[in-house]
N, CA, C and O atoms as a DFTB+ gen file, in Angstrom:
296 C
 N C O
     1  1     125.579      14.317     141.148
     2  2     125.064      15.155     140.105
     3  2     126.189      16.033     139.574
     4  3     127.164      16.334     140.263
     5  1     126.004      16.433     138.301
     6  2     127.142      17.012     137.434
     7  2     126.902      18.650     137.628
     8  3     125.698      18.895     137.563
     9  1     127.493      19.516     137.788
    10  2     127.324      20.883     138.246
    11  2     128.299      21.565     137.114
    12  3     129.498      21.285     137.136
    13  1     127.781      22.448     136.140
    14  2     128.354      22.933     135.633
    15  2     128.298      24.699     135.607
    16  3     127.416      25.158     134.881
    17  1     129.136      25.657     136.314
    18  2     128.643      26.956     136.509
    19  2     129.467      27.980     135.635
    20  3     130.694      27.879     135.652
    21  1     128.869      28.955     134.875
    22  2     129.399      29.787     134.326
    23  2     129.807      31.168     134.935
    24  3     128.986      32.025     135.261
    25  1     131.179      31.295     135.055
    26  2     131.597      32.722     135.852
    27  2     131.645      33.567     135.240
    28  3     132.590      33.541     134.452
    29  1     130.655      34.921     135.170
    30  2     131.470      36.350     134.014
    31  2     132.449      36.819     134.356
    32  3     132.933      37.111     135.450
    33  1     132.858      36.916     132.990
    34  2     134.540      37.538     132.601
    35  2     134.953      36.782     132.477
    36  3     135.868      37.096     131.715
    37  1     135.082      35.080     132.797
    38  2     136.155      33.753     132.580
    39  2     135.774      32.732     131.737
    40  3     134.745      32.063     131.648
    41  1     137.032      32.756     131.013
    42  2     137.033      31.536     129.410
    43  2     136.512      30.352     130.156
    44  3     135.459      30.066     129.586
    45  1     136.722      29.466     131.203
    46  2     136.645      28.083     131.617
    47  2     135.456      28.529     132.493
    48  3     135.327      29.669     132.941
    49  1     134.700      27.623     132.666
    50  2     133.128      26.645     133.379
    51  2     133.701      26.368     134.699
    52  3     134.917      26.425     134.878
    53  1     133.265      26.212     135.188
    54  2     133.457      25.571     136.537
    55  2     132.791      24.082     136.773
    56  3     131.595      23.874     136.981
    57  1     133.729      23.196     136.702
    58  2     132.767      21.813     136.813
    59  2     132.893      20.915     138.224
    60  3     133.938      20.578     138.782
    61  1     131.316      20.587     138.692
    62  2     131.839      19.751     139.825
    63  2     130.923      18.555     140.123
    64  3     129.850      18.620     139.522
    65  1     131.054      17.705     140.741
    66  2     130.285      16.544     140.892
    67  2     129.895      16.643     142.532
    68  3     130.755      16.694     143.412
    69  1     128.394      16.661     142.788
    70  2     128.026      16.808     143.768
    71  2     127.377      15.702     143.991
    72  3     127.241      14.790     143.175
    73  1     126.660      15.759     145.856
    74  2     125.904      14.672     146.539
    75  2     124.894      15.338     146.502
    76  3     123.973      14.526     146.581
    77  1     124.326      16.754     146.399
    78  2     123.118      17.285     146.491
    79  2     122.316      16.706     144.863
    80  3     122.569      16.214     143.764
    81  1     121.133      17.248     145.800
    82  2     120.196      16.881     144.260
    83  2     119.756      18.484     143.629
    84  3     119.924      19.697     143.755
    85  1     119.225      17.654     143.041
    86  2     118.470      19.751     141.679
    87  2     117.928      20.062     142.488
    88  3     118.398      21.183     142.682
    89  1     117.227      19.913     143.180
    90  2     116.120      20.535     143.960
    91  2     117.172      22.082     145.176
    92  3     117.135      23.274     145.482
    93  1     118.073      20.571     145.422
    94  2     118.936      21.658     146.507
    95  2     119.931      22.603     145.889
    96  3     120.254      23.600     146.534
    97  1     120.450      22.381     144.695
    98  2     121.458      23.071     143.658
    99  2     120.548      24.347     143.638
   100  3     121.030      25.477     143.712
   101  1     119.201      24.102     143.533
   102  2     118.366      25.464     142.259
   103  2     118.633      26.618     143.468
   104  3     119.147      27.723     143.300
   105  1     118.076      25.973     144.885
   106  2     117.541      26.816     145.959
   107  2     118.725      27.679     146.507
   108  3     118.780      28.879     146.778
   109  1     119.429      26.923     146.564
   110  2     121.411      27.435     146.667
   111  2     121.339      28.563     145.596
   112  3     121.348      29.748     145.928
   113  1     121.273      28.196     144.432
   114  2     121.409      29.326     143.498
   115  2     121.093      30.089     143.476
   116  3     121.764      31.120     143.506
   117  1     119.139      29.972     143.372
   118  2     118.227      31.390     143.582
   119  2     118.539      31.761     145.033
   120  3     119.503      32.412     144.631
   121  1     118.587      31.913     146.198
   122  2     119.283      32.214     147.237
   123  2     120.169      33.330     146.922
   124  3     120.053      34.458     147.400
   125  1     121.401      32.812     145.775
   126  2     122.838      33.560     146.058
   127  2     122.477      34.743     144.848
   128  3     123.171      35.751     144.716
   129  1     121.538      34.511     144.179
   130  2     120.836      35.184     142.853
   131  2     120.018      36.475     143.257
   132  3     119.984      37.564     142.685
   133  1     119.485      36.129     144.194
   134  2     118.233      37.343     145.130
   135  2     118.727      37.716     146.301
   136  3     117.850      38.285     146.951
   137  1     120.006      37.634     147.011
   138  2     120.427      38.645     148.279
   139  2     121.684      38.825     147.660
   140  3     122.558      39.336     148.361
   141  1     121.978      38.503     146.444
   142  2     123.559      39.315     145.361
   143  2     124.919      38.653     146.659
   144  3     126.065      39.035     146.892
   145  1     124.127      37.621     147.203
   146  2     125.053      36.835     148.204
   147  2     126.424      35.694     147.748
   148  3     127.137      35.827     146.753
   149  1     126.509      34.714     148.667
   150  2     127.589      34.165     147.960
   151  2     126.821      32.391     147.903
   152  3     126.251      31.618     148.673
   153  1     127.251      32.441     146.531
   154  2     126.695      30.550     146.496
   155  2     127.482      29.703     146.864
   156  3     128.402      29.600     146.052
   157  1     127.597      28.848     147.944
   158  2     128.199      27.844     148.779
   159  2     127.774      26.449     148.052
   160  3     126.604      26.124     148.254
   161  1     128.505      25.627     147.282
   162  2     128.525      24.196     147.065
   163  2     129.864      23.093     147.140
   164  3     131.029      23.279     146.791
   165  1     129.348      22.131     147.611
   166  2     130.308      21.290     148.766
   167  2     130.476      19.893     147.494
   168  3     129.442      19.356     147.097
   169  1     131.472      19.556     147.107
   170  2     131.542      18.302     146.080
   171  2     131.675      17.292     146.375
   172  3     131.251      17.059     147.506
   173  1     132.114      16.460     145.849
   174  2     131.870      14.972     146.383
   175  2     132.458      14.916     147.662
   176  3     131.784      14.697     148.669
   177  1     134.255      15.191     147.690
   178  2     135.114      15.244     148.454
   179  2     135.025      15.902     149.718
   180  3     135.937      15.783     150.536
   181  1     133.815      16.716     149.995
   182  2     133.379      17.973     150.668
   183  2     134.215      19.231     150.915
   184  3     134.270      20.032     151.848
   185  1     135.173      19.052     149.129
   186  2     135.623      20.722     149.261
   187  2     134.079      21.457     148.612
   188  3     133.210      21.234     147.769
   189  1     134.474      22.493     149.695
   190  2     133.567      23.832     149.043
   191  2     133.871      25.012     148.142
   192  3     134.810      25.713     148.517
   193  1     133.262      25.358     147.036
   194  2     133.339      26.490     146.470
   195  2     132.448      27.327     146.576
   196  3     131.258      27.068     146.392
   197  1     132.850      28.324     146.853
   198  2     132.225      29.862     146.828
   199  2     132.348      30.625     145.687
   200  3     133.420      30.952     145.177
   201  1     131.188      30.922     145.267
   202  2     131.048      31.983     144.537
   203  2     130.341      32.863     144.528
   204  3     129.227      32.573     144.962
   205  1     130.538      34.445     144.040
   206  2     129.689      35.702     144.414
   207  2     128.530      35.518     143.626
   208  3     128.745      34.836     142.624
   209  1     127.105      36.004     143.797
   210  2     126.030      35.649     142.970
   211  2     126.047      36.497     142.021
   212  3     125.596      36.286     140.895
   213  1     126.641      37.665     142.459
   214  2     126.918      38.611     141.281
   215  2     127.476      38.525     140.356
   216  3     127.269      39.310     139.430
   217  1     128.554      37.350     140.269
   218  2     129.251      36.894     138.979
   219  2     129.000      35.736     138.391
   220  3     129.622      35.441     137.371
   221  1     127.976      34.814     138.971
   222  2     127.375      33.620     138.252
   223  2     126.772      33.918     136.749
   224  3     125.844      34.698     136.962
   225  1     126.849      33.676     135.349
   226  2     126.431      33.587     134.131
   227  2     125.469      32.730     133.981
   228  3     124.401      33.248     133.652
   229  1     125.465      31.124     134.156
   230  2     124.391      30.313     134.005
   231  2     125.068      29.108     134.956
   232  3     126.254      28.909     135.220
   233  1     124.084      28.514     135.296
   234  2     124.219      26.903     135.921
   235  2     123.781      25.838     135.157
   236  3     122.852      26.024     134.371
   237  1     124.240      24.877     135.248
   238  2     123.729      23.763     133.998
   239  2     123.845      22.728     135.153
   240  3     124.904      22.601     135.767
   241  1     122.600      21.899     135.476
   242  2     122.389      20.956     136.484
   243  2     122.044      19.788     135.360
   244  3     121.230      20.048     134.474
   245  1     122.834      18.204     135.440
   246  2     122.562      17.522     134.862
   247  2     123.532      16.019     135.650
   248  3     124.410      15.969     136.511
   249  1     122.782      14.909     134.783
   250  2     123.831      13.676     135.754
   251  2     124.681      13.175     135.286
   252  3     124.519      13.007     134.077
   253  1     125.928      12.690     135.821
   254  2     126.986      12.300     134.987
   255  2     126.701      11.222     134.109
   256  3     126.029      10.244     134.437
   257  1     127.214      11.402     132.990
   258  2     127.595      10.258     132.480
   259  2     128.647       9.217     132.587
   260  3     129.823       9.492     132.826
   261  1     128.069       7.681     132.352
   262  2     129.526       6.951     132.629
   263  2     130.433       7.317     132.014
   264  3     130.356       8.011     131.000
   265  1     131.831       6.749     132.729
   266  2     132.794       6.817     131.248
   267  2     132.591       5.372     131.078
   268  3     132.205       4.472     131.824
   269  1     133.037       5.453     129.657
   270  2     133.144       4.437     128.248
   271  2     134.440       3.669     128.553
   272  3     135.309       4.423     128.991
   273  1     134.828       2.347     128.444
   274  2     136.124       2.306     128.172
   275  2     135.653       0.662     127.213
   276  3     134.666      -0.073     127.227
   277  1     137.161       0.670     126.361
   278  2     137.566      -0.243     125.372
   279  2     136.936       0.783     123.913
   280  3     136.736       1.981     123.714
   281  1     136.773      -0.676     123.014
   282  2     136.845      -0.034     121.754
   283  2     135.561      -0.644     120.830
   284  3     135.442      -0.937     119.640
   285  1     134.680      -0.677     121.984
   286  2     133.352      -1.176     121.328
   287  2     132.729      -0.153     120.640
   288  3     133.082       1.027     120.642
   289  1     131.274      -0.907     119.729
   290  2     130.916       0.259     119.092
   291  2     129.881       1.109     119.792
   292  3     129.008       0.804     120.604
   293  1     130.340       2.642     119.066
   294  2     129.734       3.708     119.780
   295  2     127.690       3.414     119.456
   296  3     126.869       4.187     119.951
């Protein structure tokens, strides 16, 4: 799944590709959202990022898309 998180105060998103599903992304979130704790998510590779809940902006949970390749039509 495609993880896209918004940090306040920073120009760039945070993007990551996870093994969890929405269900487990949301609960992680609201979790780090309601004890102003820290949100723990593990990516494909099983690096983890941490982030403070206090500085999360928005989460955007969605699934990757393939990539495209050659020069067929769109």
């Amino acid at each position: 799944m495609e993880i896209k998180i918004g940090i306040q105060h920073t120009a760039r998103e945070l993007n990551l590709e996870s093994n969890l599903s929405a269900e487990e992304v949301e609960a992680a979130v609201a979790a780090a959202l309601k004890d102003g704790g820290v949100l723990t998510l593990a990516d494909e590779k099983d690096r983890k990022v941490l982030i403070p809940g206090s500085k999360i902006a928005y989460v955007e949970l969605g699934e990757p898309t393939g990539r495209r390749v050659g020069f067929g039509a769109i």
